[in-house]
PDB file of C-alpha atoms in Angstrom:
ATOM      1  CA  UNK A 631       4.389  28.772  -3.134  1.00 82.00           C
ATOM      2  CA  UNK A 632       5.619  31.383  -5.857  1.00 86.00           C
ATOM      3  CA  UNK A 633       4.102  34.281  -4.153  1.00 87.00           C
ATOM      4  CA  UNK A 634       5.542  33.204  -0.752  1.00 85.00           C
ATOM      5  CA  UNK A 635       8.994  32.671  -2.423  1.00 88.00           C
ATOM      6  CA  UNK A 636       8.664  36.208  -4.059  1.00 90.00           C
ATOM      7  CA  UNK A 637       8.313  37.864  -0.967  1.00 88.00           C
ATOM      8  CA  UNK A 638      11.355  36.187   0.556  1.00 86.00           C
ATOM      9  CA  UNK A 639       9.540  33.518   2.611  1.00 84.00           C
ATOM     10  CA  UNK A 640      10.835  29.957   3.088  1.00 81.00           C
ATOM     11  CA  UNK A 641       8.306  26.897   2.489  1.00 87.00           C
ATOM     12  CA  UNK A 642       8.317  23.577   3.315  1.00 87.00           C
ATOM     13  CA  UNK A 643       6.559  20.676   1.578  1.00 84.00           C
ATOM     14  CA  UNK A 644       5.648  17.278   3.230  1.00 88.00           C
ATOM     15  CA  UNK A 645       5.695  14.624   0.664  1.00 91.00           C
ATOM     16  CA  UNK A 646       6.566  10.692  -0.254  1.00 91.00           C
ATOM     17  CA  UNK A 647      10.098  10.828  -1.264  1.00 91.00           C
ATOM     18  CA  UNK A 648      11.417   8.162  -3.655  1.00 92.00           C
ATOM     19  CA  UNK A 649      14.250   6.129  -2.101  1.00 89.00           C
ATOM     20  CA  UNK A 650      16.757   6.767  -4.933  1.00 90.00           C
ATOM     21  CA  UNK A 651      15.981   9.785  -6.804  1.00 90.00           C
ATOM     22  CA  UNK A 652      14.467  12.019  -3.890  1.00 90.00           C
ATOM     23  CA  UNK A 653      11.727  12.866  -6.291  1.00 92.00           C
ATOM     24  CA  UNK A 654       7.952  13.107  -5.133  1.00 93.00           C
ATOM     25  CA  UNK A 655       6.194   9.424  -5.051  1.00 93.00           C
ATOM     26  CA  UNK A 656       2.677   8.102  -3.990  1.00 92.00           C
ATOM     27  CA  UNK A 657       3.386   5.826  -1.153  1.00 89.00           C
ATOM     28  CA  UNK A 658       0.582   6.787   1.406  1.00 87.00           C
ATOM     29  CA  UNK A 659       3.156   8.411   3.645  1.00 84.00           C
ATOM     30  CA  UNK A 660       5.099   5.036   4.112  1.00 85.00           C
ATOM     31  CA  UNK A 661       8.337   7.401   2.581  1.00 85.00           C
ATOM     32  CA  UNK A 662       7.076  10.959   4.198  1.00 85.00           C
ATOM     33  CA  UNK A 663       9.705  13.343   4.085  1.00 86.00           C
ATOM     34  CA  UNK A 664      10.026  17.213   4.368  1.00 88.00           C
ATOM     35  CA  UNK A 665      11.589  19.548   1.346  1.00 91.00           C
ATOM     36  CA  UNK A 666      12.743  23.048   2.142  1.00 91.00           C
ATOM     37  CA  UNK A 667      11.698  25.245  -0.874  1.00 92.00           C
ATOM     38  CA  UNK A 668      14.334  27.913  -1.848  1.00 90.00           C
ATOM     39  CA  UNK A 669      13.018  28.858  -5.356  1.00 92.00           C
ATOM     40  CA  UNK A 670      11.070  27.957  -8.227  1.00 92.00           C
ATOM     41  CA  UNK A 671      11.998  28.010 -12.098  1.00 92.00           C
ATOM     42  CA  UNK A 672       9.798  28.332 -15.458  1.00 87.00           C
ATOM     43  CA  UNK A 673      10.634  27.653 -18.831  1.00 78.00           C
ATOM     44  CA  UNK A 674      11.608  30.161 -21.182  1.00 77.00           C
ATOM     45  CA  UNK A 675       8.885  29.236 -23.365  1.00 76.00           C
ATOM     46  CA  UNK A 676       5.867  31.413 -22.579  1.00 70.00           C
ATOM     47  CA  UNK A 677       3.467  28.749 -23.726  1.00 76.00           C
ATOM     48  CA  UNK A 678       4.828  26.385 -21.022  1.00 75.00           C
ATOM     49  CA  UNK A 679       2.991  27.046 -17.738  1.00 81.00           C
ATOM     50  CA  UNK A 680       4.888  24.118 -15.643  1.00 87.00           C
ATOM     51  CA  UNK A 681       6.711  25.508 -12.409  1.00 90.00           C
ATOM     52  CA  UNK A 682       9.633  23.548 -10.983  1.00 93.00           C
ATOM     53  CA  UNK A 683      10.331  23.785  -7.376  1.00 93.00           C
ATOM     54  CA  UNK A 684      13.883  23.942  -6.082  1.00 94.00           C
ATOM     55  CA  UNK A 685      14.528  22.132  -2.902  1.00 93.00           C
ATOM     56  CA  UNK A 686      16.578  20.814  -0.281  1.00 90.00           C
ATOM     57  CA  UNK A 687      16.471  18.113   2.440  1.00 86.00           C
ATOM     58  CA  UNK A 688      18.273  16.316   4.784  1.00 80.00           C
ATOM     59  CA  UNK A 689      19.278  13.197   2.751  1.00 80.00           C
ATOM     60  CA  UNK A 690      21.143  14.487  -0.157  1.00 82.00           C
ATOM     61  CA  UNK A 691      23.498  17.404  -0.370  1.00 84.00           C
ATOM     62  CA  UNK A 692      22.198  18.180  -4.015  1.00 88.00           C
ATOM     63  CA  UNK A 693      19.070  20.660  -4.485  1.00 91.00           C
ATOM     64  CA  UNK A 694      16.142  18.581  -5.538  1.00 93.00           C
ATOM     65  CA  UNK A 695      14.148  19.878  -8.750  1.00 94.00           C
ATOM     66  CA  UNK A 696      10.591  18.859  -9.546  1.00 94.00           C
ATOM     67  CA  UNK A 697       7.409  19.898 -10.830  1.00 93.00           C
ATOM     68  CA  UNK A 698       5.550  21.727  -8.191  1.00 92.00           C
ATOM     69  CA  UNK A 699       2.648  19.741  -9.087  1.00 92.00           C
ATOM     70  CA  UNK A 700       4.327  16.846  -8.083  1.00 94.00           C
ATOM     71  CA  UNK A 701       4.850  18.058  -4.743  1.00 92.00           C
ATOM     72  CA  UNK A 702       1.320  19.011  -4.299  1.00 90.00           C
ATOM     73  CA  UNK A 703      -0.301  15.565  -5.587  1.00 92.00           C
ATOM     74  CA  UNK A 704       2.376  13.754  -3.488  1.00 92.00           C
ATOM     75  CA  UNK A 705       1.517  15.875  -0.375  1.00 88.00           C
ATOM     76  CA  UNK A 706      -2.215  15.500  -1.138  1.00 88.00           C
ATOM     77  CA  UNK A 707      -1.942  11.563  -0.778  1.00 87.00           C
ATOM     78  CA  UNK A 708       0.019  11.395   2.714  1.00 84.00           C
ATOM     79  CA  UNK A 709      -2.090   9.509   5.070  1.00 76.00           C
ATOM     80  CA  UNK A 710       0.492   7.372   7.439  1.00 66.00           C
ATOM     81  CA  UNK A 711       4.176   7.938   8.634  1.00 55.00           C
ATOM     82  CA  UNK A 712       6.353   5.542   9.982  1.00 56.00           C
ATOM     83  CA  UNK A 713       7.302   6.382  13.787  1.00 53.00           C
ATOM     84  CA  UNK A 714       9.655   5.461  16.568  1.00 49.00           C
ATOM     85  CA  UNK A 715       7.163   6.656  19.390  1.00 42.00           C
ATOM     86  CA  UNK A 716       4.009   4.942  20.179  1.00 39.00           C
ATOM     87  CA  UNK A 717       1.851   7.044  17.915  1.00 40.00           C
ATOM     88  CA  UNK A 718       0.268   4.954  15.249  1.00 39.00           C
ATOM     89  CA  UNK A 719      -1.025   7.287  12.667  1.00 39.00           C
ATOM     90  CA  UNK A 720      -0.534  11.018  11.615  1.00 40.00           C
ATOM     91  CA  UNK A 721      -2.513  12.998   8.835  1.00 40.00           C
ATOM     92  CA  UNK A 722      -0.008  15.146   6.834  1.00 40.00           C
ATOM     93  CA  UNK A 723      -2.122  15.439   3.790  1.00 41.00           C
ATOM     94  CA  UNK A 724      -1.566  18.952   1.898  1.00 45.00           C
ATOM     95  CA  UNK A 725       0.743  20.351   4.369  1.00 49.00           C
ATOM     96  CA  UNK A 726       2.843  23.605   2.815  1.00 52.00           C
ATOM     97  CA  UNK A 727       4.264  25.260   5.978  1.00 52.00           C
ATOM     98  CA  UNK A 728       5.727  29.041   5.372  1.00 51.00           C
ATOM     99  CA  UNK A 729       8.426  29.860   8.038  1.00 52.00           C
ATOM    100  CA  UNK A 730       8.903  33.596   7.872  1.00 53.00           C
ATOM    101  CA  UNK A 731      10.456  36.026   5.959  1.00 54.00           C
ATOM    102  CA  UNK A 732      14.265  35.454   5.296  1.00 51.00           C
ATOM    103  CA  UNK A 733      16.772  38.062   6.393  1.00 49.00           C
TER     104      UNK A 733
END
């Protein structure tokens, strides 16, 4: 993700979203949602290797900031999703979409 963002690409995460905080959770896809990753941040401390993703999504006007590993872990456990159509199940695991370069 960091490399793609540095090159000017946009990335989309599929993940389970907590109903109240919108942070990544583990519900096997029952809260499946997408977030558009606009950037990332690192701690100023060189010993800390954690990276936070800065994202937006349609449920909140506020940016979502969460550990990028939490997005990956939530995405990895996706197995099902709710549907309004007749489709019964969809596998979304480990989906990171790269949309293209921003202009």
